[in-house]
XYZ file of C-alpha atoms in Angstrom:
697
model
C -14.506 63.804 -25.547
C -13.842 65.470 -28.935
C -10.872 63.181 -29.421
C -13.016 60.091 -28.835
C -15.747 61.258 -31.259
C -13.282 62.139 -33.982
C -11.543 58.780 -33.713
C -14.864 56.949 -33.881
C -15.938 58.893 -36.993
C -12.651 58.191 -38.745
C -13.158 54.497 -38.264
C -16.568 54.826 -39.924
C -15.419 56.757 -43.022
C -16.144 60.361 -41.910
C -13.226 62.767 -41.481
C -12.420 66.257 -40.232
C -15.665 67.109 -38.451
C -15.478 70.547 -36.795
C -17.986 72.324 -34.624
C -19.697 75.813 -34.917
C -19.060 77.733 -38.183
C -16.002 75.732 -39.059
C -15.792 73.440 -42.005
C -17.934 70.298 -41.835
C -16.776 68.659 -45.037
C -13.572 69.769 -46.708
C -14.913 69.155 -50.242
C -17.886 71.444 -49.629
C -15.706 74.165 -48.118
C -13.565 74.147 -51.221
C -16.553 74.792 -53.577
C -16.311 77.910 -55.799
C -17.712 81.264 -54.710
C -20.817 82.571 -56.498
C -22.876 79.360 -56.049
C -26.565 79.848 -56.724
C -29.346 79.667 -54.154
C -30.329 76.158 -55.166
C -26.818 74.924 -54.479
C -26.836 76.679 -51.107
C -30.211 75.092 -50.283
C -28.963 71.662 -51.265
C -25.856 72.209 -49.205
C -27.905 73.208 -46.182
C -30.154 70.132 -46.473
C -27.168 67.795 -46.896
C -25.474 69.492 -43.998
C -28.489 69.013 -41.747
C -28.940 65.400 -42.804
C -25.314 64.579 -42.076
C -25.404 66.295 -38.696
C -28.595 64.438 -37.762
C -26.956 61.149 -38.728
C -23.877 61.936 -36.670
C -25.930 62.927 -33.618
C -27.939 59.715 -33.904
C -24.835 57.591 -34.170
C -23.218 59.351 -31.231
C -26.335 58.901 -29.085
C -26.431 55.184 -29.982
C -22.752 54.778 -29.135
C -22.932 56.599 -25.814
C -26.014 54.603 -24.810
C -24.331 51.242 -25.303
C -21.050 52.357 -23.814
C -22.841 53.423 -20.658
C -24.772 50.154 -20.443
C -21.568 48.181 -20.728
C -19.883 50.238 -18.023
C -22.906 49.879 -15.778
C -22.884 46.104 -16.234
C -19.261 45.884 -15.156
C -19.594 48.376 -12.344
C -22.638 46.818 -10.695
C -21.799 43.136 -11.211
C -22.825 41.255 -8.087
C -20.008 39.215 -6.533
C -20.857 35.994 -4.706
C -20.454 36.123 -0.961
C -17.291 34.466 0.387
C -17.362 32.720 3.764
C -14.320 31.809 5.800
C -15.497 28.276 6.401
C -18.137 26.441 4.437
C -20.260 23.906 6.236
C -18.768 21.107 4.171
C -15.253 21.827 5.470
C -16.266 22.614 9.045
C -15.664 19.724 11.418
C -17.435 21.717 14.144
C -20.645 21.854 12.100
C -20.344 18.146 11.351
C -19.858 17.371 15.065
C -22.898 19.440 15.982
C -24.996 17.715 13.351
C -23.984 14.219 14.456
C -23.870 14.809 18.214
C -20.090 14.239 18.521
C -17.947 15.944 21.133
C -14.540 14.349 20.475
C -12.612 14.782 17.221
C -9.436 12.776 16.595
C -7.253 14.214 13.833
C -4.545 12.112 12.249
C -1.360 12.801 10.331
C -0.615 9.487 8.658
C 1.775 8.379 5.918
C 1.530 4.589 6.229
C -1.947 4.320 7.756
C -0.970 3.670 11.386
C -1.813 7.183 12.596
C -5.228 6.919 10.956
C -5.750 3.490 12.520
C -4.944 4.810 16.023
C -7.289 7.774 15.469
C -10.134 5.433 14.524
C -9.521 3.331 17.617
C -9.640 6.369 19.910
C -12.812 7.650 18.235
C -14.382 4.224 18.700
C -13.312 4.119 22.378
C -15.350 7.227 23.186
C -18.674 5.372 23.500
C -17.293 3.463 26.503
C -17.180 6.754 28.379
C -20.565 8.089 27.365
C -19.007 10.298 24.698
C -19.110 10.255 20.894
C -16.024 10.586 18.731
C -15.092 10.977 15.084
C -11.774 10.512 13.287
C -10.865 13.307 10.869
C -8.282 14.000 8.185
C -6.955 17.565 8.702
C -6.541 17.857 4.942
C -10.319 17.694 4.508
C -11.309 20.324 7.078
C -10.774 23.990 7.886
C -8.428 23.722 10.880
C -9.019 27.367 11.876
C -12.313 26.025 13.258
C -10.365 24.712 16.260
C -11.144 28.108 17.808
C -14.866 27.261 17.527
C -14.685 23.849 19.190
C -15.647 25.463 22.509
C -19.146 25.910 21.041
C -19.616 22.192 21.787
C -19.951 21.276 25.459
C -17.288 18.950 26.918
C -15.418 18.954 23.622
C -11.947 17.566 23.022
C -9.512 17.524 20.086
C -6.996 14.665 19.948
C -4.117 14.532 17.476
C -2.409 11.302 16.358
C 0.525 12.771 14.459
C 3.166 10.724 12.661
C 6.553 12.164 11.717
C 7.771 11.414 8.215
C 11.401 11.341 7.075
C 13.651 13.854 8.774
C 11.151 15.534 11.084
C 8.623 16.367 8.376
C 4.820 16.290 8.608
C 2.982 13.619 6.661
C 1.465 14.613 3.319
C -2.064 14.978 4.701
C -0.858 17.100 7.660
C 1.326 19.518 5.671
C -1.356 22.222 5.362
C -2.196 21.892 9.067
C 1.495 22.255 9.932
C 1.827 25.351 7.710
C -1.283 26.851 9.308
C 0.054 26.269 12.832
C 3.282 28.057 11.915
C 1.536 31.098 10.496
C -1.566 31.523 12.675
C -1.982 33.619 15.788
C -5.532 32.400 16.452
C -6.676 32.347 20.085
C -7.324 28.738 21.144
C -8.259 29.541 24.741
C -10.689 26.956 26.034
C -9.601 24.277 23.526
C -9.053 20.956 25.290
C -6.444 18.850 23.498
C -4.126 15.854 23.716
C -1.448 14.563 21.335
C -0.014 11.129 20.588
C 3.048 11.141 18.337
C 4.185 8.284 16.115
C 7.900 8.148 15.337
C 11.061 6.081 15.291
C 13.977 6.636 17.668
C 16.541 5.660 15.054
C 15.751 8.925 13.265
C 17.417 12.206 14.160
C 14.151 14.094 14.726
C 12.202 11.567 16.783
C 8.496 12.445 16.952
C 9.169 16.004 15.780
C 5.630 16.520 14.452
C 3.908 15.279 17.620
C 6.146 17.450 19.785
C 5.547 20.519 17.617
C 1.748 20.182 17.554
C 1.648 19.640 21.331
C 3.863 22.682 22.008
C 2.191 24.965 19.462
C -1.377 24.276 20.594
C -0.384 25.226 24.144
C 1.327 28.414 22.888
C -1.917 29.404 21.158
C -3.835 29.073 24.423
C -5.070 25.480 24.285
C -5.379 23.393 27.461
C -3.493 20.080 27.452
C -5.587 17.537 29.342
C -3.065 14.701 29.101
C 0.659 14.487 28.474
C 2.168 13.984 25.020
C 2.423 10.320 24.030
C 5.544 9.199 22.143
C 5.253 5.995 20.149
C 8.456 4.364 18.930
C 8.176 2.159 15.860
C 11.729 0.923 16.385
C 10.553 -0.595 19.658
C 6.913 -1.590 20.118
C 4.632 1.123 18.778
C 1.483 -0.844 19.603
C 2.483 -1.235 23.251
C 3.408 2.457 23.485
C -0.024 3.392 22.170
C -1.909 1.019 24.474
C 0.016 2.220 27.523
C -0.712 5.879 26.684
C -4.355 5.150 25.848
C -4.973 3.289 29.128
C -3.915 6.410 31.054
C -5.437 8.888 28.613
C -9.084 7.879 29.091
C -9.063 8.120 32.923
C -7.590 11.636 32.518
C -10.435 12.507 30.120
C -13.003 11.173 32.606
C -11.482 13.190 35.427
C -11.332 16.377 33.380
C -14.959 16.203 32.226
C -16.353 14.565 35.353
C -17.634 11.448 33.572
C -17.310 7.739 34.288
C -16.715 4.716 32.098
C -20.002 3.076 31.087
C -18.533 -0.409 31.467
C -19.727 -1.211 27.940
C -16.924 -3.278 26.400
C -19.053 -4.661 23.569
C -17.825 -4.621 20.000
C -19.353 -1.949 17.825
C -19.414 -2.445 14.088
C -18.566 0.648 12.059
C -19.664 -0.764 8.693
C -22.513 -2.931 7.490
C -22.200 -5.614 4.827
C -24.169 -5.364 1.591
C -23.916 -8.312 -0.827
C -24.563 -7.454 -4.473
C -26.082 -10.290 -6.483
C -26.812 -8.465 -9.722
C -24.233 -5.681 -9.724
C -23.059 -4.359 -13.087
C -19.405 -5.441 -13.156
C -18.487 -2.179 -14.894
C -19.325 -0.465 -11.609
C -17.191 -2.778 -9.457
C -13.703 -1.715 -8.299
C -10.915 -4.028 -9.402
C -7.974 -2.496 -7.517
C -8.192 1.229 -8.330
C -7.150 3.571 -5.524
C -9.636 6.336 -6.270
C -11.709 6.888 -9.374
C -13.490 3.852 -10.822
C -11.827 2.635 -14.051
C -8.929 5.045 -13.481
C -6.498 2.343 -14.637
C -8.354 2.069 -17.945
C -8.612 5.805 -18.640
C -5.601 7.518 -17.087
C -5.881 11.247 -16.385
C -3.173 13.445 -14.820
C -2.207 14.754 -12.344
C -1.037 11.533 -10.719
C -0.747 11.219 -6.951
C -1.561 8.904 -4.037
C -5.263 8.814 -4.923
C -4.654 8.639 -8.663
C -1.500 6.575 -9.376
C -0.060 6.185 -12.857
C 0.205 2.720 -14.402
C 3.841 2.661 -15.505
C 5.042 -0.140 -17.750
C 8.108 -2.060 -16.560
C 10.738 -1.791 -19.308
C 13.712 -3.294 -17.418
C 13.905 -5.771 -14.520
C 17.377 -7.175 -13.992
C 19.246 -8.806 -11.162
C 22.074 -6.628 -9.880
C 24.071 -9.033 -7.721
C 26.367 -11.675 -9.161
C 25.948 -14.232 -6.378
C 24.823 -14.856 -2.806
C 21.440 -15.874 -1.413
C 19.780 -12.481 -1.776
C 18.112 -11.034 -4.873
C 18.906 -7.378 -5.566
C 17.169 -5.843 -8.548
C 17.059 -2.819 -10.815
C 13.726 -1.846 -12.393
C 12.880 0.881 -14.869
C 9.349 2.297 -15.003
C 8.186 4.094 -18.146
C 6.411 7.396 -17.369
C 6.126 8.619 -20.972
C 3.036 10.770 -21.467
C 2.226 10.950 -17.745
C 3.464 14.544 -17.230
C 5.144 13.233 -14.072
C 8.215 15.274 -13.170
C 10.848 14.255 -10.665
C 14.186 15.426 -9.323
C 17.202 13.416 -8.234
C 16.602 12.395 -4.613
C 12.800 12.097 -4.867
C 10.922 8.930 -3.891
C 8.749 6.737 -6.057
C 5.726 5.166 -4.357
C 4.345 1.897 -5.713
C 1.101 0.137 -4.807
C 1.798 -3.618 -4.503
C -0.551 -6.606 -4.448
C -0.725 -9.451 -1.925
C 0.282 -12.947 -2.999
C -2.676 -14.865 -4.430
C -1.813 -18.036 -2.456
C -2.347 -16.195 0.866
C -5.613 -14.688 -0.379
C -6.888 -18.093 -1.511
C -5.985 -19.757 1.807
C -7.944 -17.099 3.714
C -10.973 -17.782 1.534
C -10.661 -21.544 2.078
C -10.247 -21.281 5.856
C -13.290 -19.032 6.220
C -15.387 -20.915 3.664
C -16.161 -17.853 1.549
C -16.592 -17.388 -2.186
C -13.966 -14.699 -2.774
C -15.630 -13.515 -5.974
C -18.738 -12.338 -4.107
C -19.361 -8.654 -4.836
C -19.757 -6.686 -1.612
C -19.877 -3.212 -0.130
C -19.037 -2.213 3.429
C -21.102 0.916 4.119
C -20.426 3.236 7.043
C -23.259 3.139 9.590
C -22.575 6.827 10.267
C -24.156 8.409 7.199
C -22.545 11.767 7.972
C -19.011 10.347 7.948
C -16.654 11.513 5.198
C -15.347 7.960 4.990
C -18.197 6.016 3.377
C -16.239 2.745 3.009
C -13.025 1.300 4.490
C -11.794 0.728 0.905
C -13.237 1.345 -2.590
C -16.683 -0.291 -2.902
C -18.403 -2.178 -4.408
C -15.689 -4.766 -4.954
C -15.065 -8.469 -4.410
C -13.547 -10.091 -1.346
C -10.706 -11.242 -3.608
C -9.930 -7.707 -4.780
C -10.128 -6.323 -1.236
C -7.730 -8.959 0.116
C -5.387 -8.597 -2.859
C -5.143 -4.823 -3.331
C -6.734 -3.004 -0.407
C -5.958 -4.826 2.865
C -2.748 -5.567 4.747
C -2.846 -9.336 5.344
C 0.880 -9.999 5.842
C 1.839 -7.831 8.834
C 1.112 -8.985 12.410
C -2.338 -7.588 13.361
C -2.596 -5.071 16.182
C -4.234 -5.774 19.520
C -7.549 -4.130 18.650
C -8.011 -6.664 15.833
C -7.410 -9.550 18.247
C -9.852 -8.014 20.726
C -12.621 -7.704 18.139
C -11.990 -11.186 16.696
C -11.890 -12.943 20.089
C -15.704 -13.122 20.255
C -15.698 -15.522 17.291
C -13.394 -18.105 18.915
C -15.586 -21.005 20.026
C -12.883 -22.546 22.245
C -12.904 -20.843 25.658
C -9.139 -21.127 26.162
C -8.350 -19.679 22.740
C -10.794 -16.831 23.294
C -9.200 -16.091 26.664
C -5.714 -15.958 25.122
C -6.830 -13.577 22.387
C -8.454 -11.241 24.925
C -5.392 -11.480 27.138
C -3.067 -10.374 24.307
C -5.395 -7.441 23.609
C -5.339 -6.274 27.243
C -3.033 -3.788 28.933
C -1.958 -6.365 31.531
C 1.796 -6.944 31.709
C 1.571 -10.658 30.952
C -0.865 -9.914 28.113
C 1.554 -7.448 26.531
C 4.387 -9.950 26.875
C 2.303 -12.700 25.239
C 1.334 -10.425 22.349
C 4.982 -9.410 21.852
C 6.289 -12.978 21.744
C 3.386 -14.845 20.110
C 2.413 -12.236 17.498
C 5.140 -9.623 16.952
C 8.363 -11.586 17.395
C 6.907 -14.696 15.750
C 5.726 -12.488 12.847
C 2.294 -14.137 12.776
C 0.054 -12.552 10.172
C -3.732 -12.991 10.122
C -3.493 -16.233 8.121
C -1.003 -17.722 10.595
C -3.250 -16.725 13.525
C -6.286 -18.365 11.925
C -4.217 -21.495 11.266
C -2.916 -21.608 14.860
C -6.274 -20.786 16.501
C -8.533 -23.454 14.908
C -11.748 -22.339 16.616
C -11.402 -18.770 15.350
C -13.471 -18.374 12.207
C -14.744 -14.764 12.008
C -17.070 -13.442 9.296
C -14.854 -12.259 6.459
C -16.677 -8.924 6.221
C -15.819 -8.109 9.852
C -12.213 -9.139 9.260
C -12.104 -6.825 6.212
C -13.428 -4.005 8.383
C -10.699 -4.529 10.978
C -7.591 -5.046 8.851
C -5.574 -1.918 7.988
C -5.190 -0.688 4.418
C -2.351 -2.008 2.284
C -0.008 0.952 1.927
C 2.207 2.196 -0.889
C 5.902 1.387 -0.584
C 8.506 4.129 -1.073
C 11.849 3.761 -2.840
C 14.609 6.301 -3.457
C 14.711 6.999 -7.188
C 17.924 5.657 -8.759
C 18.031 7.953 -11.787
C 18.246 11.593 -12.861
C 15.403 13.165 -14.819
C 17.997 15.195 -16.734
C 19.253 11.931 -18.236
C 16.075 9.838 -18.003
C 13.097 12.239 -18.259
C 10.671 9.457 -19.235
C 11.855 6.772 -16.860
C 12.011 6.219 -13.098
C 14.582 3.711 -11.855
C 14.229 1.596 -8.711
C 16.871 -0.349 -6.784
C 15.581 -2.827 -4.178
C 16.419 -6.031 -2.313
C 13.831 -8.815 -2.163
C 12.733 -9.483 1.430
C 12.281 -13.125 2.403
C 12.893 -14.829 5.745
C 11.846 -17.736 7.965
C 9.823 -16.963 11.099
C 10.121 -18.583 14.533
C 7.163 -20.782 13.626
C 8.997 -22.141 10.564
C 6.865 -20.216 8.082
C 8.374 -18.500 5.057
C 7.448 -14.796 5.087
C 7.935 -12.614 2.033
C 8.024 -8.850 1.616
C 4.841 -7.864 -0.200
C 6.207 -5.192 -2.536
C 9.670 -6.560 -3.332
C 8.427 -10.052 -4.211
C 5.630 -8.526 -6.280
C 8.144 -6.295 -8.106
C 10.497 -9.231 -8.650
C 7.819 -10.926 -10.726
C 7.108 -7.814 -12.805
C 8.961 -8.757 -15.973
C 8.710 -6.391 -18.996
C 6.548 -8.916 -20.835
C 4.408 -11.485 -19.062
C 2.766 -13.996 -21.430
C 2.757 -11.400 -24.171
C 1.347 -8.655 -21.950
C 3.213 -5.641 -20.602
C 3.699 -5.600 -16.825
C 2.661 -2.367 -15.136
C 3.076 -0.815 -11.707
C 0.704 1.745 -10.094
C 3.018 4.546 -8.971
C 3.449 8.229 -8.207
C 6.343 10.460 -7.170
C 6.743 11.958 -3.727
C 8.935 15.039 -3.482
C 11.910 14.946 -1.131
C 14.271 17.402 0.558
C 17.214 15.175 -0.439
C 18.636 17.518 -3.065
C 21.939 18.224 -4.798
C 23.471 21.651 -4.007
C 22.141 24.560 -6.052
C 25.660 25.291 -7.332
C 27.153 22.375 -9.311
C 30.628 23.537 -8.250
C 29.862 22.626 -4.616
C 31.573 19.355 -3.598
C 29.385 16.460 -2.452
C 30.226 13.572 -0.121
C 27.817 10.644 -0.549
C 27.621 7.691 1.852
C 25.310 4.870 0.757
C 26.006 1.170 1.412
C 23.772 -1.555 -0.057
C 20.610 -0.265 -1.736
C 21.450 3.101 -0.149
C 23.397 3.658 -3.384
C 20.081 4.320 -5.198
C 19.752 8.134 -4.992
C 23.479 8.559 -5.590
C 23.260 6.831 -8.958
C 20.846 9.637 -9.864
C 23.132 12.274 -8.311
C 26.177 11.063 -10.281
C 24.181 10.868 -13.520
C 23.098 14.469 -12.985
C 26.638 15.691 -12.201
C 27.846 14.003 -15.397
C 25.058 15.707 -17.377
C 25.952 19.095 -15.858
C 29.581 18.550 -16.794
C 28.537 17.761 -20.374
C 26.621 21.061 -20.440
C 29.880 22.881 -19.738
C 29.149 23.568 -16.068
C 31.923 23.596 -13.491
C 31.247 20.546 -11.305
C 32.831 20.215 -7.877
C 34.328 17.096 -6.321
C 31.922 14.139 -6.310
C 32.940 11.676 -3.595
C 31.243 8.323 -2.953
C 31.539 5.932 -0.017
C 29.803 2.686 -0.890
C 29.685 -0.617 0.979
C 28.544 -4.204 0.382
C 29.290 -7.691 1.712
C 31.420 -9.178 -1.059
C 33.035 -7.571 -4.106
C 32.114 -10.452 -6.396
C 28.583 -10.987 -5.065
C 26.650 -7.829 -4.278
C 28.677 -4.897 -5.588
C 25.716 -2.977 -7.072
C 26.185 -0.925 -10.250
C 29.827 -2.022 -10.270
C 30.531 -1.299 -13.941
C 28.564 1.964 -13.956
C 30.463 3.293 -10.934
C 33.846 2.278 -12.365
C 33.011 4.079 -15.623
C 31.908 7.217 -13.758
C 35.212 7.128 -11.867
C 37.235 6.500 -15.029
C 35.536 9.445 -16.786
C 36.350 11.743 -13.877
C 32.742 12.478 -12.908
C 33.179 10.473 -9.734
C 36.363 11.987 -8.326
C 36.622 9.479 -5.476
C 35.195 5.946 -5.339
C 35.673 4.382 -1.899
C 34.206 0.891 -1.468
C 34.068 -1.159 1.752
C 33.611 -4.935 1.400
C 32.515 -5.918 4.887
C 33.040 -9.692 4.650
C 35.900 -10.132 2.210
C 38.460 -10.186 5.021
C 38.737 -11.342 8.612
C 38.031 -7.931 10.083
C 34.734 -6.391 8.987
C 35.135 -3.097 7.148
C 32.254 -0.620 6.822
C 31.876 2.812 5.231
C 32.575 4.597 8.513
C 36.015 2.952 8.624
C 36.836 4.382 5.192
C 35.635 7.808 6.344
C 38.053 7.660 9.271
C 40.839 6.596 6.919
C 40.256 9.699 4.766
C 39.385 12.044 7.625
C 41.865 14.766 6.653
C 40.428 15.051 3.135
C 36.877 14.916 4.560
C 37.572 17.832 6.911
C 39.136 19.895 4.100
C 36.051 19.393 1.897
C 33.698 20.335 4.742
C 35.555 23.245 6.330
C 37.231 24.878 3.321
C 35.062 23.962 0.342
C 31.594 23.921 1.949
C 30.900 20.346 0.845
C 27.406 18.880 1.254
C 27.097 15.500 2.987
C 24.468 12.892 2.047
C 23.712 9.655 3.890
C 21.324 6.992 2.598
C 20.499 3.546 3.964
C 20.005 1.852 7.330
C 19.008 4.264 10.092
C 19.430 1.936 13.048
C 23.191 1.286 12.742
C 24.889 2.699 9.645
C 23.514 6.257 9.756
C 24.238 6.574 13.470
C 27.787 5.180 13.117
C 28.501 7.495 10.178
C 27.244 10.498 12.134
C 29.437 9.586 15.110
C 32.400 9.340 12.746
C 31.745 12.865 11.503
C 31.620 14.038 15.140
C 35.081 12.513 15.658
C 36.515 14.101 12.483
C 35.180 17.557 13.392
C 36.393 17.174 16.980
C 39.924 16.197 15.901
C 40.543 18.534 12.963
C 38.343 21.391 14.102
C 40.019 21.235 17.520
C 36.670 21.226 19.332
C 35.144 19.626 22.390
C 32.763 16.741 21.606
C 29.698 18.858 22.398
C 30.958 21.562 20.017
C 31.520 18.986 17.279
C 27.953 17.732 17.750
C 26.643 21.302 17.456
C 28.771 21.817 14.337
C 27.161 18.820 12.573
C 23.690 19.857 13.791
C 24.237 23.281 12.207
C 25.216 21.607 8.931
C 21.903 19.750 9.105
C 20.001 22.967 9.733
C 21.705 24.611 6.743
C 20.873 21.643 4.516
C 24.515 20.599 4.225
C 24.034 17.255 5.995
C 21.048 15.362 4.583
C 19.768 11.879 5.348
C 17.452 9.515 3.470
C 17.307 6.584 5.865
C 14.992 3.773 6.922
C 14.853 1.216 9.719
C-alpha cells in the first residue's frame, strides 16, 4: 500500500513522504537548528495543512478506485441460452402446428425442391409439414422433436463433389461428427441425391442415415438413393410412393384422398410501387449491385468486369473460350483449384415468348407472398420484382420441368386428352414414367416447348413462377493462380448448343450468356455476378513434390493455374518437383487449348513433361489413358518412389473412370499386386489426398 501511495504522490509533485516522526519534507528537515518559536509554529501549521491535503487526496483516490472495481466486479452478464426461439425449428413447428420437418442439403436447388414437395405432400395424409434449411436452425434440437406428437424428420441430402456435404449442410455434417446427443425416439428417413459416375456416390445421404441411427434415431423407411446420371426424378418418385405408406403405417394414419393442388404463395400486383424498391436481378440485398459491400458469397455476389473474352480453338464447330474477370477491390481471395460460381441470365427471346403465349405484360410489378406467415421463406425469389426479371434472373426456364410441375399445371389444360397426358406423366404408373422419360426428358422439352406443344395449356404466370425451380449458379474450375493473377479470375468453358429430338435448338444458359459478355458492349463494361467456392483440389504443400495432372478438353482449366503457380514458386527460388501433364483434345489444329502457353511452360522447364493425345487425328482414337499406359514405368516410379500427387479433371462418366482403371493396371503390374490390392492402393492414395478429382458428368 505504501508503494502505491508514494508512486501516486510522486506523479502529483510531492516526494519523499514518510510516516511517524520521520521527515515529511526534506527542505524543512534541513532547516538550521535554533529556529524561533514562530518558525516552529509556522512549520507545524504547514505540516498539518499538508497532511490534511494528502489524507483528503488519498481518501478521494481510494473512493473512486473502489467504485471502479465494484463496477467491474458486479457487472451483470446477459443470460445465454443454448437455443433461441428464432433458431429452434421445434418451437416453430409447435407454433404453426407442424409435425413433419424436411431438411435439405442442396447445392443446385434440387434437394430443396424435393424437400418442398415432401412437405407439401403431408396434407394428403392429415399431417402438416415444413421444409427447413439446416443452416438456419439449431440442429441439436433434433433431440427435442419427440416433444411433438407423431413427429418425423426427413432429410433430402445431396452430395457435392467428391463425397462432400453441400455448403448449407456443412455445419450440420460437422455437428453430426462431433455430437454424442441421444436421439432416442426420433423418427427419421433419408433420401440422398447423388451421381453414380462419382467415386463417393450419395456419401452424404448414406452418412446422415447411418449416423442418425447410431445416435439412437428410429429409421421408419429405408434410405433412398437418387442417381442424377440416370433418372433422378424417377428415383425420387419411386421412393416417395413407398415412403408415404410406410409413414401411414408407422403413425397409424390413412391418406385423406385429397389430391387437390395447394398454392403456397399468393399473388400481389403492385400498381404504384416505387421502382427503387423493386428487385432487378439481385440475389440478396436490394440494390446490392449498385452499392457493393464485401464479403461476397452466394447471397451477395460480386459484379466482376469482363476484361478478356477470347476464343481458344482455331477451328471446328464448337466454341471454346477464355474469360478473365476483374476482382480488384473485392477482397476476394482464391487458391489454385478453387471454383468460380457465376449467376447467368436466361435468353430474352425465351422470356418474351413465354409472355406472349400467356398473354401477360412482363413488366408488371408483382410479389409472391408465402401464405404461411411463420415460414422463413417469405417469397420463392426476391420480391417485389417484375415477371420479366423473375423469368430472366430467378427462374429455371430451360431445363425439362419435373413431374410435380406437370401435375400442378394439368388443371389448366382445357383439352381433356392433353390434361390426361400431363397427369399420366406425373403419376407413378410404369407407362406414365416411360412417357415422361421419352416426351420430356429425352426430348429435352423445357416449359416453353411444353406450352407450345400443349396448345390448351395456358396457366396463370404467377402459378408457373411459383412452381419453376430457381435458376442456379454455374461452377467453373478457375484457370489461373492467385500468386500470378491476384486481381483476376480466369475461366475456361465450352459453349453448349445442340438440337433436340423435336428439332429445336437448345442452348446452355450460362455458356451462351458468357459468350456474349465482351469487355465493352456499346461503350459499357460487361459484368458477371460471381463468387468463389473453396475446393479440396489443392497442390501439394511441398513444392518439391511431383504432380501428375490429367485433364483433357476444358479439364485443363485448373492445371493452367497449377502450372502458373509452380512457375511462380520456381521464380521465388523454391525447389519445384516434376510437373507432368497429360492433356487431350480432338484435333491438334482445331481445339488444342492454351497450345502456346503450354509449349512455353514446357520450353522453360516448368512443365517437365507435356503429353498430348489427339483423339481424332489418326485412324485409331487415342485418349489420355493410352498415353498413361505408354509411360506406365515412369508413372509408377513417380508414385511409388517420389510420392507424386495425382490430379484428374474433366468428364466423370468415361474419362475419369478409364483413367482410374489405368492406374489400377499400372499399380497391379509394377507393384506386383492382385487387382483388389491395386484398387485398395489407389483408394488409400485418395484417402491421403494424393489422388484428387475435379470431375463433372
